[in-house]
CSV table of C-alpha atoms in Angstrom, one decimal:
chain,number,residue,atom,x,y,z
F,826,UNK,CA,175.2,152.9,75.7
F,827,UNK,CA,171.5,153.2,74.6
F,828,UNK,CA,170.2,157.3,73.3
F,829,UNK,CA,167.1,158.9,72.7
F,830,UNK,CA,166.5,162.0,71.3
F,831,UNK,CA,162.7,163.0,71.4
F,832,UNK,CA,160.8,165.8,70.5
F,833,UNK,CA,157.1,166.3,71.9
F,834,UNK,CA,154.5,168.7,71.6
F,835,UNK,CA,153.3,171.1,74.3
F,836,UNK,CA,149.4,172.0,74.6
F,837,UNK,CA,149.4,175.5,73.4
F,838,UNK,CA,150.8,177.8,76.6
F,839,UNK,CA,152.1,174.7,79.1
F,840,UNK,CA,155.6,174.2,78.0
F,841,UNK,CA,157.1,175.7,80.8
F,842,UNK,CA,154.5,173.5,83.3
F,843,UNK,CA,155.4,170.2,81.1
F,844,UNK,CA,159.4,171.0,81.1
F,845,UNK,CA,158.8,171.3,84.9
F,846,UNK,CA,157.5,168.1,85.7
F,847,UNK,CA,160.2,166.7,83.3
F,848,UNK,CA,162.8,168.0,85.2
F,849,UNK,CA,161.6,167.3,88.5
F,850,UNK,CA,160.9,163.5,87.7
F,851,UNK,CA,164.3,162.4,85.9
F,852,UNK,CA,166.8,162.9,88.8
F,853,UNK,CA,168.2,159.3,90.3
F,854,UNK,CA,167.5,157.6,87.9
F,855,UNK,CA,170.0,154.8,87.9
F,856,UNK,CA,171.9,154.3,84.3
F,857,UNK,CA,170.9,157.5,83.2
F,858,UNK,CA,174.0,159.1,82.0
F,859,UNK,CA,172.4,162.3,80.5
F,860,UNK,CA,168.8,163.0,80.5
F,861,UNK,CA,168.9,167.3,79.2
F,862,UNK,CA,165.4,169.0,78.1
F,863,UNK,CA,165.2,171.6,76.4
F,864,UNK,CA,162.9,174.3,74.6
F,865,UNK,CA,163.0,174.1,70.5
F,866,UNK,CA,163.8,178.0,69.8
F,867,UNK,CA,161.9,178.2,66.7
F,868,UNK,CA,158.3,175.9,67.7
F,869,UNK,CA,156.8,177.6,70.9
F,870,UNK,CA,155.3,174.5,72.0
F,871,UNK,CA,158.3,172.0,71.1
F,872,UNK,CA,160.5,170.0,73.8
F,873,UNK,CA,163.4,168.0,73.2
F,874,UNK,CA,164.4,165.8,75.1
F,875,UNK,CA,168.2,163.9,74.6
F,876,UNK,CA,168.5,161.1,76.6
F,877,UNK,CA,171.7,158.7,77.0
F,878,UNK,CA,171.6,155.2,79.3
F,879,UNK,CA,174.4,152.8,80.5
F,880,UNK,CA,172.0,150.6,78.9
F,881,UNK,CA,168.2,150.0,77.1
F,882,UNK,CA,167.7,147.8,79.9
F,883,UNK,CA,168.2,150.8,82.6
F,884,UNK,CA,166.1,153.4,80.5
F,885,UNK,CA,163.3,150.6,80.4
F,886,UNK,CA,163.4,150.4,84.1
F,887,UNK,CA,163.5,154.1,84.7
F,888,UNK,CA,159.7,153.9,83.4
F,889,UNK,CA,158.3,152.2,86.3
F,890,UNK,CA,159.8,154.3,88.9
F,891,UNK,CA,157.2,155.6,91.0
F,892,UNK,CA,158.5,158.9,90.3
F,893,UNK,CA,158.5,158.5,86.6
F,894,UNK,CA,155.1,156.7,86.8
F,895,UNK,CA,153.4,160.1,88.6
F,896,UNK,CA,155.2,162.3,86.3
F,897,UNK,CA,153.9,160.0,83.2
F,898,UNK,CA,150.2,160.6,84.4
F,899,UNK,CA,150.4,164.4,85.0
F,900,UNK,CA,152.4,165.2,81.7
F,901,UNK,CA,149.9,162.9,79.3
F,902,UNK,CA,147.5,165.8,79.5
F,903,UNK,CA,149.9,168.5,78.7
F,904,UNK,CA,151.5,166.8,75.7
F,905,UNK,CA,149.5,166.9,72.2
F,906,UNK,CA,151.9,164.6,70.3
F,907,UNK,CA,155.7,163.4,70.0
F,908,UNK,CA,157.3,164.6,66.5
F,909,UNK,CA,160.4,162.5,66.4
F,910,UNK,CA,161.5,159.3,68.6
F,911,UNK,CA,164.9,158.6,67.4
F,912,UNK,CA,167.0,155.8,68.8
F,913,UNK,CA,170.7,156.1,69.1
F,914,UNK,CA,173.7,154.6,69.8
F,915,UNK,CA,175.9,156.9,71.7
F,916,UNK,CA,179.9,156.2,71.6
F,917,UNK,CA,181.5,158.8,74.0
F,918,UNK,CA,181.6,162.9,74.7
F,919,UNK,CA,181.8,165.1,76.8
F,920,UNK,CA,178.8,165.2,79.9
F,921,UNK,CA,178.0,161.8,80.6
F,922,UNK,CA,178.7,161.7,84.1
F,923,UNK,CA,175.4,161.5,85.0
B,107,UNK,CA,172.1,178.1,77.7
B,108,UNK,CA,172.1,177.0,73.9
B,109,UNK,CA,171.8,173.9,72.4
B,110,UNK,CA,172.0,172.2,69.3
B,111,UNK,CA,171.1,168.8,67.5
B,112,UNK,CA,172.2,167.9,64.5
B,113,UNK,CA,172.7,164.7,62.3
B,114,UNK,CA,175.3,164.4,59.7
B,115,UNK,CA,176.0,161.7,57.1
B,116,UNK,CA,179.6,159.7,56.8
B,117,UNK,CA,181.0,159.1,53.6
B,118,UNK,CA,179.7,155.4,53.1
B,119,UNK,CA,182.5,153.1,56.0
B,120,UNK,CA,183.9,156.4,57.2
B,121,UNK,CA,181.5,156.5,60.6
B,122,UNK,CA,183.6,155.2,63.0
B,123,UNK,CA,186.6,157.5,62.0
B,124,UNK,CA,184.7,160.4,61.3
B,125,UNK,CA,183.1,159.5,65.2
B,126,UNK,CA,187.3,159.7,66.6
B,127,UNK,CA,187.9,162.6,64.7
B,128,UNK,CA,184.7,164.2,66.6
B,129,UNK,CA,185.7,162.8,70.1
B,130,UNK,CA,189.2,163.6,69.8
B,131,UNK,CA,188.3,167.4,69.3
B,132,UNK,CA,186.3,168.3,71.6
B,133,UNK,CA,187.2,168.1,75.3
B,134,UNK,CA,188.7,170.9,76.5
B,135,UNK,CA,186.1,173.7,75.1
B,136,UNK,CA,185.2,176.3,77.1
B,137,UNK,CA,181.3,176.9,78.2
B,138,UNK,CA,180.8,173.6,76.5
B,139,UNK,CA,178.2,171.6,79.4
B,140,UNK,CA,177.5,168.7,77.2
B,141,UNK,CA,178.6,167.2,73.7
B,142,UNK,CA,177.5,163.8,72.9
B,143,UNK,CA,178.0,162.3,69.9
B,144,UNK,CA,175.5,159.0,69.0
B,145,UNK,CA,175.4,157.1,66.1
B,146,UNK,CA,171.8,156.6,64.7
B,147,UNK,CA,170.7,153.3,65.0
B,148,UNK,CA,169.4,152.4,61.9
B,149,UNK,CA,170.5,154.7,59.6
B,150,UNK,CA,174.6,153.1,59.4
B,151,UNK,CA,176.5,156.2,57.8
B,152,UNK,CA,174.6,158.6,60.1
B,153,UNK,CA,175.4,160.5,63.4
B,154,UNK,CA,174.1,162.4,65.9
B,155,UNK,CA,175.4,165.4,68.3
B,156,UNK,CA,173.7,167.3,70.9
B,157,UNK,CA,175.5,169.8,72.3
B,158,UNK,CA,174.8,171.6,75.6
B,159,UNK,CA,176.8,175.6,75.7
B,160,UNK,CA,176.8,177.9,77.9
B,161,UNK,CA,176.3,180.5,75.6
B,162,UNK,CA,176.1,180.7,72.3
B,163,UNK,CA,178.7,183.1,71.9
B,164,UNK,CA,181.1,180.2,73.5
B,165,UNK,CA,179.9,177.7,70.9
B,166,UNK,CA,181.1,180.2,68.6
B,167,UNK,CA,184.6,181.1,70.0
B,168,UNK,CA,185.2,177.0,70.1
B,169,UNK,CA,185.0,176.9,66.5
B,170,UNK,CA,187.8,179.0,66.2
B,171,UNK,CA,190.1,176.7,68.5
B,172,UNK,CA,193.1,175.4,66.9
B,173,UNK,CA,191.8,171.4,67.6
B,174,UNK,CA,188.3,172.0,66.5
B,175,UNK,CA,189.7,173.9,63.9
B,176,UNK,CA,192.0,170.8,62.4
B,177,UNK,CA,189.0,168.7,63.3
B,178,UNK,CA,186.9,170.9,60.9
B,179,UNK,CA,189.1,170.3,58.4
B,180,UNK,CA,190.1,166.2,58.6
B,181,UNK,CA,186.6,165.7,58.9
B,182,UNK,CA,185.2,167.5,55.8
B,183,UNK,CA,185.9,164.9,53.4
B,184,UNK,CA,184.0,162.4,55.2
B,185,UNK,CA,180.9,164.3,55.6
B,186,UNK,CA,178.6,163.6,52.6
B,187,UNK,CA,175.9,166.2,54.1
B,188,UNK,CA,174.1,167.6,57.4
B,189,UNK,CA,170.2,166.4,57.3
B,190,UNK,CA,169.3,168.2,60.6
B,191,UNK,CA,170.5,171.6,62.6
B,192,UNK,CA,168.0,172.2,65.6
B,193,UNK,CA,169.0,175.0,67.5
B,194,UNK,CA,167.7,175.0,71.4
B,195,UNK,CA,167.0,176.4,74.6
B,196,UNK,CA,168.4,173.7,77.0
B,197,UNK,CA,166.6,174.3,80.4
B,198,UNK,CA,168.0,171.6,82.5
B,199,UNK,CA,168.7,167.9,83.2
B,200,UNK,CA,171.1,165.6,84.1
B,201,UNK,CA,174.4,165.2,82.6
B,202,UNK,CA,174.7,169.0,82.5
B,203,UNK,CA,178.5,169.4,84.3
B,204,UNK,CA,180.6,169.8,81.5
C-alpha cells in the first residue's frame, strides 16, 4: 500500500470552503483505501489530509480524474502553501475498506 | 469526531514487531472509525498512526482496555521516543466505517 499524510494551508477564513471541495472530489476513486480530511485543532487555517492507496500507481491516476482535475483548479486559489508532504508505507489497521 | 497523528521511533530493528504489537491491539475498540498504522518511508525505525474516534472521550476509555493496555506495556521498550502528536478535527472522507 502507498500513504500520504499532508498538511496544507487555508487562505485566512476558507477552510471550511477548501475542506468542501476536498470532500466532494475524492469519492470513487479507485485504489483509494482511505482518503480522511480533517481540521488541525490548534492552526485555524491547517488541513490534514491522510491518504492510503492499494498502490502509488492508483493515487497517481486518481490526479487526472476529471473530478480531481476540477477540484485541483478551484482549491489552488484557496490554499496558501502545504506544510508537510510525508510519504508512507502503510501495513494494515483498522478503516481501510475504502 | 477526533483525530490524531502521531509518529513514533522503534528501538533500532524493532519496527516490524513493534508494527504487530500495534495491529494486534487494536481491532475491536469502540468509537474507533479509523486506525492506520504506516511506516514512514524514509525514515526506517519510524512509524506513523492516524487515528479516526468518534469521540475523544472513546479514545480515552480504549486506553484503558485490557489489550491496548498489554499492548501499552510490550511495546514500551521498543519505542525510543514520539517526534509528533497532532491532535484533529476529522471532518470526513473515505475509509471512515470503522
Amino acid at each position: 500500500m502507498f500513504g500520504l499524510i499532508g498538511k496544507m494551508r487555508a487562505v485566512p477564513g476558507q477552510r471550511d470552503a477548501l475542506i468542501a471541495i476536498l470532500l466532494e472530489s475524492t469519492t470513487q476513486m479507485p485504489g483509494c483505501l482511505s482518503y480522511i480530511v480533517a481540521k488541525d485543532e490548534a492552526d485555524v487555517d491547517a488541513i490534514w489530509v491522510t491518504e492510503v492507496w492499494d498502490s502509488e500507481d492508483s493515487h497517481r491516476a486518481s490526479l487526472s480524474l476529471p473530478q480531481v482535475q476540477a477540484a485541483i483548479a478551484r482549491a489552488r486559489p484557496m490554499i496558501t502553501g502545504f506544510d508537510s508532504h510525508i510519504r508512507t508505507a502503510p501495513v494494515g489497521g483498522v478503516g481501510l475498506g475504502g
